[in-house]
Coordinates of C-alpha atoms and ligand atoms in Angstrom, one line a residue:
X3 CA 31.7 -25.0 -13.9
X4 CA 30.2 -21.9 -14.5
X5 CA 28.1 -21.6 -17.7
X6 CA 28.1 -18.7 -20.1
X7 CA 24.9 -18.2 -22.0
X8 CA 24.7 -17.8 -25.6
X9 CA 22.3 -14.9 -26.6
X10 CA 19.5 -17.4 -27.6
X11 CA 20.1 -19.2 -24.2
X12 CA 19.3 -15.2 -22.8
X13 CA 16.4 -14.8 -24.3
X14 CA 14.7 -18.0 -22.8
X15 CA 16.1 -17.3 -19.3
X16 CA 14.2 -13.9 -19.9
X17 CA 11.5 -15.6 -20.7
X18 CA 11.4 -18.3 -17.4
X19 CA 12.0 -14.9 -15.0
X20 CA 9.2 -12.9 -16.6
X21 CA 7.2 -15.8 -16.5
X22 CA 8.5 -15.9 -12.6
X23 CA 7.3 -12.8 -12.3
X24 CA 3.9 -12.8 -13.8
X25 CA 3.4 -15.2 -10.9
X26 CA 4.2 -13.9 -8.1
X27 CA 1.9 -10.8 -9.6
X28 CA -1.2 -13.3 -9.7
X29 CA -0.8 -14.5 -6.7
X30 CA -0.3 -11.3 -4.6
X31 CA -4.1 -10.3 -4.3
X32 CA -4.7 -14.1 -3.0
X33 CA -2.1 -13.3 0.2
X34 CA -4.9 -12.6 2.6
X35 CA -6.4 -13.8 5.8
X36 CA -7.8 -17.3 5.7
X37 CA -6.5 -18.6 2.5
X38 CA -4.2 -21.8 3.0
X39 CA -0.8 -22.3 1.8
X40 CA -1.8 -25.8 -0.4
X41 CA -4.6 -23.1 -1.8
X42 CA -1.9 -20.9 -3.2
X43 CA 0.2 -23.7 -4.0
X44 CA -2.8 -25.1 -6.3
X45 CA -4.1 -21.2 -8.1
X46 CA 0.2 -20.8 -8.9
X47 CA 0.6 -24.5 -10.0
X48 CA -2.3 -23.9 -12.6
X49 CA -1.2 -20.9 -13.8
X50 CA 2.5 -22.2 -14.3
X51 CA 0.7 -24.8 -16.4
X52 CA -1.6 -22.5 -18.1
X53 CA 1.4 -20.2 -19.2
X54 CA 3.6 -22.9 -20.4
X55 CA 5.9 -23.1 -17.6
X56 CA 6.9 -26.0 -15.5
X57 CA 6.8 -26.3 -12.0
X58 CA 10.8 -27.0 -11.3
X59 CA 10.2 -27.4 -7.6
X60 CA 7.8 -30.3 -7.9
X61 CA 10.0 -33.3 -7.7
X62 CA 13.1 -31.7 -7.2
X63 CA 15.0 -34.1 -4.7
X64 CA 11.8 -35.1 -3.5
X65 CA 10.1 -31.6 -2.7
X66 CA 6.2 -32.0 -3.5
X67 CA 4.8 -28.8 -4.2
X68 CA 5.5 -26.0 -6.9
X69 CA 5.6 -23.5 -4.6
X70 CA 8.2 -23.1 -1.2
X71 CA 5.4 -21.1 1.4
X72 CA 7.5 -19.9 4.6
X73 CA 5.3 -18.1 7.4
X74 CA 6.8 -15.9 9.9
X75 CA 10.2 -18.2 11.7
X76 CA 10.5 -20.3 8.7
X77 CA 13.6 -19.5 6.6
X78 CA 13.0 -21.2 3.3
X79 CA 11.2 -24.4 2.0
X80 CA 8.1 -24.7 3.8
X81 CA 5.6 -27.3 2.5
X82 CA 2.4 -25.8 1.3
X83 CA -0.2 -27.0 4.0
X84 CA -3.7 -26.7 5.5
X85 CA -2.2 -23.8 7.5
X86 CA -4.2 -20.9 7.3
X87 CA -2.4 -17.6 6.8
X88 CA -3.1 -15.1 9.8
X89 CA -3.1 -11.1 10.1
X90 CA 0.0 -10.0 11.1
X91 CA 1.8 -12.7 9.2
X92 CA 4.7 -12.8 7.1
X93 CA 5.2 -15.3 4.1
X94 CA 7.7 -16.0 2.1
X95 CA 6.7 -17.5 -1.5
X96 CA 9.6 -18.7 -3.6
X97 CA 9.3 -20.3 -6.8
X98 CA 11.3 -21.5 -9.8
X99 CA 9.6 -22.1 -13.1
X100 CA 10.8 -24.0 -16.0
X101 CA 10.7 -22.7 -19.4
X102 CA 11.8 -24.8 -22.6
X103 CA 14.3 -25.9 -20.7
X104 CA 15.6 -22.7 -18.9
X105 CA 14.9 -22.0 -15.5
X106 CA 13.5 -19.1 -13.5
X107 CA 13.9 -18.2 -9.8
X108 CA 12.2 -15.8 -7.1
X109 CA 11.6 -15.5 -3.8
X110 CA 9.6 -12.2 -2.0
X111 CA 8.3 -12.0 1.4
X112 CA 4.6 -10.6 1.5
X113 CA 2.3 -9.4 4.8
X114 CA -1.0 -10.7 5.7
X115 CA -2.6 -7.8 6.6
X116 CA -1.2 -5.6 9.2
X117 CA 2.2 -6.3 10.2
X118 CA 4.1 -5.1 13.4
X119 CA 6.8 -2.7 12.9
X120 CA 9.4 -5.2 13.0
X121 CA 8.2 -7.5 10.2
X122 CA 8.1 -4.9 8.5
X123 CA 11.4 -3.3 9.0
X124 CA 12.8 -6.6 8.1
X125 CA 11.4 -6.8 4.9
X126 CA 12.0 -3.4 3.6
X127 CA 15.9 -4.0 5.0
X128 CA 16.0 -7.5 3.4
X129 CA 15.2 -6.7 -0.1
X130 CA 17.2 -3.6 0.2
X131 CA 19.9 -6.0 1.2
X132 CA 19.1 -7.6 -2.3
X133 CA 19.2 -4.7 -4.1
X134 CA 22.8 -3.6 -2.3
X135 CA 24.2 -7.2 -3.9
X136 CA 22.7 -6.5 -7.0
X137 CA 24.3 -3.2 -7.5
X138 CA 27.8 -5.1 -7.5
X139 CA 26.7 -7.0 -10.4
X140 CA 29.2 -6.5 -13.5
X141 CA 31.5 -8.1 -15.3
X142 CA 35.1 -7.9 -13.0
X143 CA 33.6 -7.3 -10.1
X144 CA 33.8 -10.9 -7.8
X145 CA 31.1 -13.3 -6.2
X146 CA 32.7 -12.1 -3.0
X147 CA 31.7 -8.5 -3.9
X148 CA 28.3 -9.3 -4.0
X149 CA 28.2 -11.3 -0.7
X150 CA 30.2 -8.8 1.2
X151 CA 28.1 -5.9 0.3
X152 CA 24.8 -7.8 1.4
X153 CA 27.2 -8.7 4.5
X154 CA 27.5 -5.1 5.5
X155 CA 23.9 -3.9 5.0
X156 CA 22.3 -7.0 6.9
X157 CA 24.7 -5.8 9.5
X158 CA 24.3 -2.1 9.3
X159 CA 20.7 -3.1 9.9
X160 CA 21.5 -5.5 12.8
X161 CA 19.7 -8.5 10.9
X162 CA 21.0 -12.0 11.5
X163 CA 22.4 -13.5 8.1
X164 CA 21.8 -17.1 7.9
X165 CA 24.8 -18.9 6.6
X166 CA 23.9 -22.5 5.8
X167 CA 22.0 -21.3 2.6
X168 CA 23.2 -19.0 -0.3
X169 CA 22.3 -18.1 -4.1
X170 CA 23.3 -19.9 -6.9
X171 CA 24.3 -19.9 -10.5
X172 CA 20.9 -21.1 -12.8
X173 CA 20.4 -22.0 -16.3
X174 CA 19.3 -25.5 -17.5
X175 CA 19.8 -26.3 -14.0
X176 CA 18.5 -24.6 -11.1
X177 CA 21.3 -25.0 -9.0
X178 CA 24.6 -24.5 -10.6
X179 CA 28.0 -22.8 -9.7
X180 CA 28.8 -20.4 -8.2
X181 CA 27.4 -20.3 -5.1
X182 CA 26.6 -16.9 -3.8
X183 CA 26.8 -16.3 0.0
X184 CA 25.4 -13.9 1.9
X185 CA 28.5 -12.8 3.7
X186 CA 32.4 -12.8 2.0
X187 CA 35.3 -10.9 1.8
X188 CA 35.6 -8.1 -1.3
X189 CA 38.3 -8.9 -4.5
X190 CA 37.6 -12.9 -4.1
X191 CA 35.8 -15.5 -5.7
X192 CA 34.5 -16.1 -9.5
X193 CA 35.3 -13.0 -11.3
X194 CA 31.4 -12.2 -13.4
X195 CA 31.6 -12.3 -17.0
X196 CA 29.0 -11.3 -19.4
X197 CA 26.3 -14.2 -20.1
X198 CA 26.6 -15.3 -16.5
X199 CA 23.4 -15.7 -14.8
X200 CA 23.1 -16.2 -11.0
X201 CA 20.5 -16.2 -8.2
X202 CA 21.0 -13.4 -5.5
X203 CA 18.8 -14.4 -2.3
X204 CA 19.8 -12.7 1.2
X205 CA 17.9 -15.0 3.8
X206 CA 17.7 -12.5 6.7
X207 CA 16.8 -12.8 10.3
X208 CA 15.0 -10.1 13.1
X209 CA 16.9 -12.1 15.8
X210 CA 19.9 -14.7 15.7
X211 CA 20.9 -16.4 12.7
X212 CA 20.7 -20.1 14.0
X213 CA 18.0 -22.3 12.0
X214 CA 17.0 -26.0 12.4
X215 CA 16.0 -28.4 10.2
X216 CA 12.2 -29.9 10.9
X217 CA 11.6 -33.9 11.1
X218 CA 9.9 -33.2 7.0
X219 CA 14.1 -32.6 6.2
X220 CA 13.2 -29.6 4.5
X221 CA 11.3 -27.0 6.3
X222 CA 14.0 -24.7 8.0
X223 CA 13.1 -22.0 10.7
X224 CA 14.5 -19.7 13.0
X225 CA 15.8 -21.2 16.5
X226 CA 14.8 -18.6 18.0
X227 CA 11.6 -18.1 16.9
X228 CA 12.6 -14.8 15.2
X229 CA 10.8 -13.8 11.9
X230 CA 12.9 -14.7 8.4
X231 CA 12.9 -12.9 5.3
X232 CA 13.7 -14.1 1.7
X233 CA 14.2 -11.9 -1.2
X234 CA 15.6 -13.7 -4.2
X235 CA 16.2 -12.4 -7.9
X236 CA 17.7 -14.2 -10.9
X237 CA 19.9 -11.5 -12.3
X238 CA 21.9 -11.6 -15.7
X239 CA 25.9 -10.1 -15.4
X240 CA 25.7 -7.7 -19.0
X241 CA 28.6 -5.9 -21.1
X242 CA 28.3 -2.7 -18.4
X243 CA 26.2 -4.2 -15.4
X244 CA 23.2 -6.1 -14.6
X245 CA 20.0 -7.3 -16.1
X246 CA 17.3 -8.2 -13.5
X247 CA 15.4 -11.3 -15.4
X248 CA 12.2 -11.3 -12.6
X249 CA 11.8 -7.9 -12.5
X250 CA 8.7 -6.9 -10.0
X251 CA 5.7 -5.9 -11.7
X252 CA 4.1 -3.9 -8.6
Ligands
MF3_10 N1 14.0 -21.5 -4.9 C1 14.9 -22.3 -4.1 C2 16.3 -21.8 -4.3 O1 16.5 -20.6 -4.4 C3 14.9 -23.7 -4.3 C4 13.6 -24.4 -4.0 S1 13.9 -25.8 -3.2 C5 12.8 -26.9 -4.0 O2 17.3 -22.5 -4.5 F1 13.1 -28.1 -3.6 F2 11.6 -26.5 -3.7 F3 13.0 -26.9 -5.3
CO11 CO1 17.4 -19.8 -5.6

């Protein structure tokens, strides 16, 4: 069932995304050389707390950290670590916050340092992929619109699309229908009404788009080896368009 939200529902999702948001701000000048991923997992847990927030992740189906930290060939949901970020690394921090009872989602890929030319192309092309699903965001326009437009641009831009993991409607819940796929046909699906909210996250690859599960059942990576991006907004379907709830504030 896909949920409608009242305008005082609104207002607390607004809330849980700019809280989202003020996160992944704090934690950008921490991204560096050196610094492990249980380290940012421990500054962005506190500052959840600190801010009111709860850290959804954190128990969810069994997941122990607040924070999903993916470096370089992991897709999505690696397990904050000892691992010590690297120049020339990518990761991927994606986080969803809790917020008197509304929930908040994000995902952006950062560099360590200096990154090659190909980690970087993939990360301006991946959130530009975002941004090309987003702009299909309004009320009559289908799910399928969304995922075919982030379809074409991954393509255009010769970037695997993985296809075992899409966006999602969010609310109370952070998972709930639709889901959003990163590739579709145009005219089908849920139609978007007003008061929908949904999570828009193109998971894109600089090689093939074949992933594995690790023994932990929840880190996922590349098969070959490729880097993964992850951009990921929680976007609100208004009267005339779109409202982007965790807005970046660089
Ligand atoms: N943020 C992820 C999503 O987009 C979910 C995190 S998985 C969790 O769906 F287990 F860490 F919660
Ligand atoms: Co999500």
């Amino acid at each position: 069932m896909i949920t409608i939200k009242s305008d005082r529902e609104i207002e607390l999702m607004r809330k849980a995304g700019y809280l989202v948001s003020l996160m992944h701000q704090f934690i950008k000048p921490y991204i560096k050389e050196g610094i492990t991923t249980k380290e940012l997992d421990k500054l962005c847990e506190e500052f959840i707390l600190k801010h009111d927030g709860s850290c959804s992740c954190k128990g969810y189906e069994g997941f122990p950290c607040a924070l999903c930290t993916s470096i370089n060939d992991t897709v999505v949901h690696g397990i904050p670590d000892n691992t010590k970020l690297k120049n020339g690394d990518i990761i991927t921090i994606d986080v969803v916050i809790g917020y008197k009872g509304y929930q908040g989602d994000a995902a952006w890929t950062y560099a360590v340092g200096e990154v090659d030319n190909d980690k970087k192309y993939l990360m301006e092309h991946t959130e530009k992929a975002l941004l090309e699903g987003i702009k299909m965001v309004k009320p009559g326009n289908r799910i399928g619109d969304i995922s075919h437009a982030i379809e074409e641009y991954a393509n255009e831009h010769h970037l695997g699309i993985v296809h075992e993991l899409c966006g999602h409607g969010i609310g109370r819940e952070m998972h709930e229908d639709p889901e959003v796929m990163n590739y579709g046909i145009p005219n089908t699906g849920p139609r978007l009404k007003p008061g929908m909210v949904i999570c828009i996250e193109p998971m894109l690859t600089f090689g093939k788009r074949y992933i594995y599960l690790l023994d932990d059942q929840w880190t996922v990576k590349t098969q070959d080896r490729s880097p993964a991006a992850h951009y990921e907004h929680t976007v609100l379907v208004t009267d005339d368009g779109y409202e982007i709830l965790t807005p970046r504030l660089d």
